[in-house]
Short mmCIF file of C-alpha atoms and ligand atoms in Angstrom, two decimals:
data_model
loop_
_atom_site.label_atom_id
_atom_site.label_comp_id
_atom_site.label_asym_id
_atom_site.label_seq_id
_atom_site.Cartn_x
_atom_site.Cartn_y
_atom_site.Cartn_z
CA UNK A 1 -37.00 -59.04 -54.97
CA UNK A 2 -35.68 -61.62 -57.64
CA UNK A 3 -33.09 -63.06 -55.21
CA UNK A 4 -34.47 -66.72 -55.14
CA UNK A 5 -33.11 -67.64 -51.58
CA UNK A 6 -34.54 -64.50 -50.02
CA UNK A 7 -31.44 -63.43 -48.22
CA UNK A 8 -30.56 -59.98 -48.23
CA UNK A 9 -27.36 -58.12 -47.96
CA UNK A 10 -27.20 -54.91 -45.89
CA UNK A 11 -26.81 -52.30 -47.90
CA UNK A 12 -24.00 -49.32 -46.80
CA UNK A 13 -25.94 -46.19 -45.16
CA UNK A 14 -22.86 -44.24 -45.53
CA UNK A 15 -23.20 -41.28 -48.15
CA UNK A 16 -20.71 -42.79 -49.85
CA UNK A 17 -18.57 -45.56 -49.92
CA UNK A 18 -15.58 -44.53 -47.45
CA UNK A 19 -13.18 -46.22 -49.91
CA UNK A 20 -12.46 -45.29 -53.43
CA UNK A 21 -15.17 -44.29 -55.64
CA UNK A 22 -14.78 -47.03 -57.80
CA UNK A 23 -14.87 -49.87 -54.82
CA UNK A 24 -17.87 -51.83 -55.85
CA UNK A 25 -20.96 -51.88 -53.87
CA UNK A 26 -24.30 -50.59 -54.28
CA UNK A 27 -23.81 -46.97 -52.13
CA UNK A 28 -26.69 -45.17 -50.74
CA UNK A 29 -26.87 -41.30 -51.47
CA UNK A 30 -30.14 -40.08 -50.83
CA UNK A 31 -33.40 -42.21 -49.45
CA UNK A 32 -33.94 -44.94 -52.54
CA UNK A 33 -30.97 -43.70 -54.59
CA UNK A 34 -27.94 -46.16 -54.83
CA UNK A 35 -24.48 -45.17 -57.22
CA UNK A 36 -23.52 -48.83 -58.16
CA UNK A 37 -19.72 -47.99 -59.60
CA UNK A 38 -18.73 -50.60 -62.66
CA UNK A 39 -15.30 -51.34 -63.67
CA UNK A 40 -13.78 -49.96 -66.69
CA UNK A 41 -10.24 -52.43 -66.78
CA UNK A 42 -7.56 -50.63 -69.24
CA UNK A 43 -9.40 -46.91 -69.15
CA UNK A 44 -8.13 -43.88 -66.89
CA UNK A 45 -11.40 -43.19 -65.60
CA UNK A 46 -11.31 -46.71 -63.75
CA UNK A 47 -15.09 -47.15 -63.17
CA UNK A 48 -18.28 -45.71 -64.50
CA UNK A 49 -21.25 -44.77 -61.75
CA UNK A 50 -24.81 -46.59 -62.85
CA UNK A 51 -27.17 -44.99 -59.80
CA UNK A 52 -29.91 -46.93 -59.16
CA UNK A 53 -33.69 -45.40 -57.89
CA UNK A 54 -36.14 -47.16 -56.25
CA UNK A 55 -39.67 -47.57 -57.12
CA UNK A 56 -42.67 -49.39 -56.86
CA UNK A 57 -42.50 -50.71 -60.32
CA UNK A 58 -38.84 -51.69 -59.64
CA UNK A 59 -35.76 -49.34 -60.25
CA UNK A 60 -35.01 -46.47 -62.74
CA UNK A 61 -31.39 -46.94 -63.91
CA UNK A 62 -29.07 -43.93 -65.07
CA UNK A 63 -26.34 -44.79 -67.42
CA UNK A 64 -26.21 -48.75 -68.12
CA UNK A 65 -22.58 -49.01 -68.05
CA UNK A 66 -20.38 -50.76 -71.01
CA UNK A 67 -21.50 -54.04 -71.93
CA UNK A 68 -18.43 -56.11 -70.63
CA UNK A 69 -18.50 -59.28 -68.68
CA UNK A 70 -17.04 -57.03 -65.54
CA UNK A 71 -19.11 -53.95 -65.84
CA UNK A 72 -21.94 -57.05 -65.78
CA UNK A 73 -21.06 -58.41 -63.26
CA UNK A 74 -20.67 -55.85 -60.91
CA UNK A 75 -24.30 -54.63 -61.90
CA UNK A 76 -25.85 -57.89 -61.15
CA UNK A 77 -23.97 -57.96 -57.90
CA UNK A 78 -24.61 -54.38 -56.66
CA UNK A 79 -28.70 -54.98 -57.47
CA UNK A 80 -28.22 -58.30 -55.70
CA UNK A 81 -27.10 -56.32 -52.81
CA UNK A 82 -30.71 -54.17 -53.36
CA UNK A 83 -32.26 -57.82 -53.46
CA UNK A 84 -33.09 -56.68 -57.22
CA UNK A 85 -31.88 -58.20 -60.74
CA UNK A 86 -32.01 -57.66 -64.09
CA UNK A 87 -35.39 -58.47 -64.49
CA UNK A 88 -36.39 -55.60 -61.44
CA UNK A 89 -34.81 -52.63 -64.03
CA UNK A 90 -38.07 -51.05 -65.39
CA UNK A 91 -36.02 -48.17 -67.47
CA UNK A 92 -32.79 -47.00 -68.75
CA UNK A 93 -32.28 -43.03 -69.20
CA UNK A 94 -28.81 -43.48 -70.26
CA UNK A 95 -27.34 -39.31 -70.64
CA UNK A 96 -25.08 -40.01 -73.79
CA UNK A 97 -24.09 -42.49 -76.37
CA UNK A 98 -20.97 -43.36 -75.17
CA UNK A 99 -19.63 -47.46 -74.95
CA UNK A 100 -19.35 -46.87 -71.26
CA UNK A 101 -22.67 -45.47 -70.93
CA UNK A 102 -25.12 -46.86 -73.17
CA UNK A 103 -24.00 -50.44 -74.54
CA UNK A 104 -24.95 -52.01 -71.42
CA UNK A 105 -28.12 -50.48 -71.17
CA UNK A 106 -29.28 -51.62 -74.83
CA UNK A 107 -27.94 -55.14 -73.90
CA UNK A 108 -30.40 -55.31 -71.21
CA UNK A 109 -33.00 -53.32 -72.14
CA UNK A 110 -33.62 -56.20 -75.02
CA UNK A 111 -32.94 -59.06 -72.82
CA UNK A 112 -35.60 -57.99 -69.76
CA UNK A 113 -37.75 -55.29 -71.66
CA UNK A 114 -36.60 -52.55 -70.17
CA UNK A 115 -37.53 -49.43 -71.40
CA UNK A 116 -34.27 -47.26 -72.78
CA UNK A 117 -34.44 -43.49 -73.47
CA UNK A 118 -31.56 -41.59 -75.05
CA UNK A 119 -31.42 -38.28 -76.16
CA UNK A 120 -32.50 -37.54 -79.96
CA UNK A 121 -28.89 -35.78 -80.65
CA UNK A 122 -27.80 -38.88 -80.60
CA UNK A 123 -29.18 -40.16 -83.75
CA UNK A 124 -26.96 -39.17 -85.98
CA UNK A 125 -23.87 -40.94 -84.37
CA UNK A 126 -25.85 -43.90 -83.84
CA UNK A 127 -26.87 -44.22 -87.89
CA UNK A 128 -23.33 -43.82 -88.34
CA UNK A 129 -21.96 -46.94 -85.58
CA UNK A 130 -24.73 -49.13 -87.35
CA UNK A 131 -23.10 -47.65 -90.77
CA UNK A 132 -19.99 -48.26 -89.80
CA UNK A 133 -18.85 -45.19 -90.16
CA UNK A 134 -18.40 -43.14 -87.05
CA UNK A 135 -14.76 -44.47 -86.46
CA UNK A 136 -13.75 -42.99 -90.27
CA UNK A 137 -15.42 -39.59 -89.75
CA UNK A 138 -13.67 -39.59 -86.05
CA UNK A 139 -10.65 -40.03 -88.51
CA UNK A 140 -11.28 -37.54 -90.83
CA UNK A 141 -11.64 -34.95 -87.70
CA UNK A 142 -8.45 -36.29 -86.41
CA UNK A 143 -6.54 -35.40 -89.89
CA UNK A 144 -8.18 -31.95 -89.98
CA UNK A 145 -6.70 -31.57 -86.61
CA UNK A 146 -3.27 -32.11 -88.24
CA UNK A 147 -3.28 -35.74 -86.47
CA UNK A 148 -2.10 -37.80 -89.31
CA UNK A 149 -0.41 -40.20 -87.68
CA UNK A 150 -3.26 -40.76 -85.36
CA UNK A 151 -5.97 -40.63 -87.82
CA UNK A 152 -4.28 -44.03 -89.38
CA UNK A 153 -4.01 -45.81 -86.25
CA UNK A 154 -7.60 -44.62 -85.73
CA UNK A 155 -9.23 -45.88 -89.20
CA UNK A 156 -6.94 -49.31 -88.62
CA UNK A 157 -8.31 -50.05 -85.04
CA UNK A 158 -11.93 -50.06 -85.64
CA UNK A 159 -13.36 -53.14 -84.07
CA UNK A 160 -16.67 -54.62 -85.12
CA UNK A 161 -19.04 -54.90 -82.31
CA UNK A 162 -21.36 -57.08 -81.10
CA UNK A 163 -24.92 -55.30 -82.72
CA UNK A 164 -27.10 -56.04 -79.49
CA UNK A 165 -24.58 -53.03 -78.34
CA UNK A 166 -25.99 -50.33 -80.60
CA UNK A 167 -30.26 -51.19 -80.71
CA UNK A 168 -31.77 -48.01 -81.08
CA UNK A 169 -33.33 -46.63 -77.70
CA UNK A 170 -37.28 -47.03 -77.00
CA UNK A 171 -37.70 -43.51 -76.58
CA UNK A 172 -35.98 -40.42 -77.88
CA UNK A 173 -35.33 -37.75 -75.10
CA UNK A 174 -36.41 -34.00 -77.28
CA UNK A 175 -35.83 -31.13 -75.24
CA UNK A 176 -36.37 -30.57 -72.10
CA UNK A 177 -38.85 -32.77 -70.37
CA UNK A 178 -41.02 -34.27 -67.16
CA UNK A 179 -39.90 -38.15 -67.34
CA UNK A 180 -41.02 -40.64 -64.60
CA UNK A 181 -38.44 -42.45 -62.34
CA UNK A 182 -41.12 -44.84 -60.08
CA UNK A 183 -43.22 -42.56 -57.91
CA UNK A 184 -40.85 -39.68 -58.69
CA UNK A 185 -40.23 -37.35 -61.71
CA UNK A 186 -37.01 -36.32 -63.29
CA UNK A 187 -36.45 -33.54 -65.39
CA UNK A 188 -34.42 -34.26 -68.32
CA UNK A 189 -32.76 -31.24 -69.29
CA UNK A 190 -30.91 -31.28 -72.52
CA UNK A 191 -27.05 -30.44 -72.22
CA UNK A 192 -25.56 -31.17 -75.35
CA UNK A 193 -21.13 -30.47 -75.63
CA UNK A 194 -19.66 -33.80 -73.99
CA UNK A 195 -21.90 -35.61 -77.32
CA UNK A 196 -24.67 -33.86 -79.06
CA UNK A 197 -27.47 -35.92 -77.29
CA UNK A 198 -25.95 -35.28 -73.88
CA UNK A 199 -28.69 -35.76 -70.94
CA UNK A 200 -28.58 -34.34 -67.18
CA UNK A 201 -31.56 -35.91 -65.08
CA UNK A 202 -32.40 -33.77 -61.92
CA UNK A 203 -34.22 -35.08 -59.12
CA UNK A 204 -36.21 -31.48 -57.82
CA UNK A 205 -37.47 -33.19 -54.66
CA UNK A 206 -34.49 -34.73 -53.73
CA UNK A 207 -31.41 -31.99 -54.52
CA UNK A 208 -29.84 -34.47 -56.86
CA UNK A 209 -28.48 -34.02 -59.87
CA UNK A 210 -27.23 -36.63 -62.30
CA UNK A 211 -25.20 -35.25 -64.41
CA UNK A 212 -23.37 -37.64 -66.90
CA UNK A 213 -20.37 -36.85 -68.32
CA UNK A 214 -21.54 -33.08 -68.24
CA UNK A 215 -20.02 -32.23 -64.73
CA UNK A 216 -17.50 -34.73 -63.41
CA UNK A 217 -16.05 -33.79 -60.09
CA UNK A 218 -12.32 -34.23 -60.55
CA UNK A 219 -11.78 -34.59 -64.22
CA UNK A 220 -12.85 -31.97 -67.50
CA UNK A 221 -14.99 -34.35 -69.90
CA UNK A 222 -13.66 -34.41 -73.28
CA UNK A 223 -15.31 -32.57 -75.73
CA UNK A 224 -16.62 -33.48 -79.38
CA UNK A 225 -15.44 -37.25 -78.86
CA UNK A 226 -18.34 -38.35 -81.27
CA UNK A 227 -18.75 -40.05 -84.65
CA UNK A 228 -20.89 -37.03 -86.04
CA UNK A 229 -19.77 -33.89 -85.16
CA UNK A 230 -21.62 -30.52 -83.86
CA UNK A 231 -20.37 -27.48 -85.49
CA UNK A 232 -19.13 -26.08 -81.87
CA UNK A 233 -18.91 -28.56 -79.77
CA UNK A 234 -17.21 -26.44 -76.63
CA UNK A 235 -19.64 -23.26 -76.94
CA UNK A 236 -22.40 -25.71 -76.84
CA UNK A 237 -20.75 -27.41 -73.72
CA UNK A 238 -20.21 -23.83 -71.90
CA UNK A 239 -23.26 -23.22 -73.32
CA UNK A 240 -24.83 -26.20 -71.63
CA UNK A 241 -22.65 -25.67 -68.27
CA UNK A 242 -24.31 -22.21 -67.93
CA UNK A 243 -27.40 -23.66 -68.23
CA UNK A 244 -26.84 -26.18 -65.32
CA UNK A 245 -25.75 -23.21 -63.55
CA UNK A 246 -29.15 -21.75 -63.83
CA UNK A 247 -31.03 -24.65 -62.22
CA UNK A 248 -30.81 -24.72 -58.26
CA UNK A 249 -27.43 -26.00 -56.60
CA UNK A 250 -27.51 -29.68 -56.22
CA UNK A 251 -25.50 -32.86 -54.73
CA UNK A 252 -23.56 -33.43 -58.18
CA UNK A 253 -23.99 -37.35 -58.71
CA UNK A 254 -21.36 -37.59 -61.63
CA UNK A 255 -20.77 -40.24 -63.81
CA UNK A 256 -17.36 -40.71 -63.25
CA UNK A 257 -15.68 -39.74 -59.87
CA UNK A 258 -17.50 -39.70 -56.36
CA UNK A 259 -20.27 -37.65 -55.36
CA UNK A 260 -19.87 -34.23 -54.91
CA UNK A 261 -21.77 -31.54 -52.56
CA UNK A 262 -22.55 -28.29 -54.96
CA UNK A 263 -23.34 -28.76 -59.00
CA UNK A 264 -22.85 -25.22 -58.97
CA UNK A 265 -18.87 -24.93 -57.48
CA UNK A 266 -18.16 -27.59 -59.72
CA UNK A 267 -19.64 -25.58 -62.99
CA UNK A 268 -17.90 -22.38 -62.39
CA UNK A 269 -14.20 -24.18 -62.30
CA UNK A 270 -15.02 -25.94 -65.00
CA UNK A 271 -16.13 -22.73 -67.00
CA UNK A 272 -13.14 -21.30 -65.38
CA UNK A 273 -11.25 -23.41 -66.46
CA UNK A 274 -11.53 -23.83 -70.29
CA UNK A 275 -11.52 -19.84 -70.03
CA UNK A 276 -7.85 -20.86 -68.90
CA UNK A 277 -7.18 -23.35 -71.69
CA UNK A 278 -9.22 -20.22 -74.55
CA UNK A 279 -6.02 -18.09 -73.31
CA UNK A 280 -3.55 -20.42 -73.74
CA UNK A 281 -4.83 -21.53 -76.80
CA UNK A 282 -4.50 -17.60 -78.11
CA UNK A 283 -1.07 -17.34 -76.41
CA UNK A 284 0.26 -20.63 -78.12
CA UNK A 285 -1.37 -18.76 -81.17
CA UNK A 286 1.19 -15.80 -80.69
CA UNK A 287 3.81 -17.99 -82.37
CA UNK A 288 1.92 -18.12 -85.97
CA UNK A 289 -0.42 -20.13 -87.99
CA UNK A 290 -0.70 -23.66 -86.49
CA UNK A 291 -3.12 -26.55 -86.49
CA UNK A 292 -4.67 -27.79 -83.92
CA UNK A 293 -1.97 -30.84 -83.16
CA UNK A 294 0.56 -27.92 -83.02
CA UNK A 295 -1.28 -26.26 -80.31
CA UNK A 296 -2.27 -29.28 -78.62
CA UNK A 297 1.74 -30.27 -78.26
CA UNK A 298 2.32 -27.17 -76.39
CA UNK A 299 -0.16 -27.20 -73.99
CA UNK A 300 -0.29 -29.18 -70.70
CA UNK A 301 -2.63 -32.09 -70.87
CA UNK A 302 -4.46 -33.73 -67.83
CA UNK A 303 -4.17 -32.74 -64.03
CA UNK A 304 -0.28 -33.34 -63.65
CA UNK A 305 0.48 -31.81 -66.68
CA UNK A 306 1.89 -33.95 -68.90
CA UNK A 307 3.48 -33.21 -72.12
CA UNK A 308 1.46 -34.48 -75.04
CA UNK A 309 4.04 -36.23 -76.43
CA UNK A 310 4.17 -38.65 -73.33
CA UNK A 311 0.12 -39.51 -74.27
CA UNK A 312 -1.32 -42.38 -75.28
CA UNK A 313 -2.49 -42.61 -78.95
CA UNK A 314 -5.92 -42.40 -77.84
CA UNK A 315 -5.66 -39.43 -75.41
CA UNK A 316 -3.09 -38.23 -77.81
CA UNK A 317 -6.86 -38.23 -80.46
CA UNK A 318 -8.74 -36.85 -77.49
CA UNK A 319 -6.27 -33.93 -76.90
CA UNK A 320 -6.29 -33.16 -80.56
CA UNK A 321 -9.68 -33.49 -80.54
CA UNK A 322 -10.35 -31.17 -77.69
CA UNK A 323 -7.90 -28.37 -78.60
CA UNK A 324 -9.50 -28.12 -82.18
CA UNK A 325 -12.62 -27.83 -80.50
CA UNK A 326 -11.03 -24.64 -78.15
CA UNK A 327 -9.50 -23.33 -81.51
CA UNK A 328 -13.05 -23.50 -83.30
CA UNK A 329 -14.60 -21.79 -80.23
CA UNK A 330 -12.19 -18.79 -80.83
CA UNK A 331 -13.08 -18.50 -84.39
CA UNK A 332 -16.48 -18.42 -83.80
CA UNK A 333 -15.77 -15.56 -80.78
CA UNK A 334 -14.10 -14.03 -83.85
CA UNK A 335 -10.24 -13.91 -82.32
CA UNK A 336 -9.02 -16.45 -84.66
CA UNK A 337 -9.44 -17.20 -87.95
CA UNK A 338 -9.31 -20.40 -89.66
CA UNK A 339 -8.41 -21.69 -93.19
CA UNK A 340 -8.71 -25.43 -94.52
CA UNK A 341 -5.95 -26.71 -97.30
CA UNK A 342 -5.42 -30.25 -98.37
CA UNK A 343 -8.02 -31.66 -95.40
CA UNK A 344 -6.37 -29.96 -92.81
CA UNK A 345 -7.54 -26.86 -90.91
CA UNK A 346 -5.22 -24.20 -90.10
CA UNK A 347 -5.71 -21.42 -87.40
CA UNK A 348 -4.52 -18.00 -87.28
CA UNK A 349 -4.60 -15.27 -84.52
CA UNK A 350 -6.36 -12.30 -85.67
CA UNK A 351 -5.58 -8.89 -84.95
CA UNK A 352 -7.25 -7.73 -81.94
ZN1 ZN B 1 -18.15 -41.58 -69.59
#
């Protein structure tokens, strides 16, 4: 469309790459539907999926990707292969807040005009990123997790970013609703655990679902990773993942991994399977009062089980993070109970 010498690439017609997810490209999975993978250099997940839908108007984007000079360029160069550019993006429904997900988006959404729609949940940790707060409260979670250590690296490596990162969206997804995707309509169904403005966008017609961070094929999302806080951050993602489970079964277009046949396999392991980490949780609990760094150091962490000790300081924050988050889920089930002293919360297993 844009591509001034009017050549056009052929586009892959395989349902997916053949290579690894994250080879670049612009990879057809459904009639008008392309998953253009961006690099993420320096992050375990290795590449974040932007697909890309066809319209009349020009294409509906979901997720923008992070707003780094690779993750550009391999946008510009999997449209190019659509014979599209920047200018041909008509819309952004971007499912959460996240740097890898939204910054992107906002980028180019004020450079072409593109419209960009993220959900309202996500307010709150957006005032606090334009604040300049949301690392410090990600902090202060961190030291009621018993993460002290980590907390200080985390308030010290706060970087300032660049502010066309962070504009506020055009529209504010509320609920669940009918939005328009070129001659097709998506429903945006409100999912909120991964962040508190988490998005799914199903294609009804089509058997698609694009599902965010929600349901990732290979990987659990972290939970409660956000500069403001929901009270419960796992019951509302179990919450959420029954709800998915509710809608029809549907190719799972994740974004983060390849694409996956049933939406509805891939929901029940992951319910199983923080049922799992709940048990361990109350069997690490057998030991005594603990907080949630404790618990977090006996568990295994990630597919191969790794100690947490051998983590990163970053996953080491997102393991803390996560196992406070199972801890609060038990309190709330009323197994545990939980006590705060000196800014740090302490968990105890209740008598069955
Ligand atoms: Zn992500």
């Amino acid at each position: 469309m844009t591509q001034p010498n009017g050549q056009s690439t052929a586009v892959a017609v395989s349902p997916d790459s053949g290579e690894h997810w994250s080879a670049p490209g612009a990879w057809r999975v459904a009639e008008g539907v392309y998953r253009i993978p961006l690099p993420l250099p320096m992050d375990g997940l290795k590449a974040v999926n932007v697909y890309a839908i066809e319209g009349e108007d020009g294409y509906t984007l979901i997720d923008g990707g992070w707003a780094i000079t690779e993750g550009r360029a391999a946008l510009e160069q999997g449209l190019k292969q659509l014979d599209a550019g920047f200018g041909d993006i008509k819309r952004f429904y971007v499912t959460h807040i996240h740097r890898d997900h939204y910054t992107l988006a906002s980028v180019l959404g004020g450079e072409v005009g593109a419209q960009v729609a993220l959900g309202e949940g996500e307010r709150a940790s957006l005032d606090m990123i334009h604040h300049r707060t949301g690392d410090n409260t990600i902090a202060r979670s961190l030291a009621q997790a018993g993460a002290t250590a980590i907390a200080e690296q985390w308030s010290s490596s706060g970087q300032s970013d660049d502010p066309t990162f962070w504009r506020l969206p055009d529209v504010w997804l509320e609920g669940d609703v009918r939005v328009p995707a070129g001659e097709r309509t998506l429903d945006a169904v409100h999912t909120p655990g991964h962040t508190r403005g988490h998005y799914v966008f199903a294609d009804a017609d089509a058997g698609l679902l694009f599902a965010g961070d929600h349901v990732l094929p290979t990987i659990t999302p972290s939970i409660g990773f956000e500069s403001s806080m929901a009270v419960s951050p796992l019951g509302d993602f179990m919450a959420s993942l029954t709800k998915v489970r509710g809608l029809p079964d549907r190719t799972l277009l994740p974004a983060h991994g390849p694409v996956s046949p049933s939406t509805h396999a891939r929901v029940d392991q992951l319910l199983a399977h923080h049922e799992e980490r709940l048990d361990l949780c109350v069997a690490a609990l057998r030991g005594g009062e603990a907080t949630s760094v404790d618990i977090a150091g006996q568990l295994p962490w990630t597919r191969h089980e790794h100690a947490f000790s051998t983590l990163d300081f970053f996953n080491q924050g997102l393991a803390a993070m996560e196992t406070k988050a199972h801890l609060e889920l038990l309190v709330a089930r009323g197994q545990v109970s939980r006590e705060e002293r000196d800014g740090i919360v302490h968990f105890e297993l209740l008598p069955a």
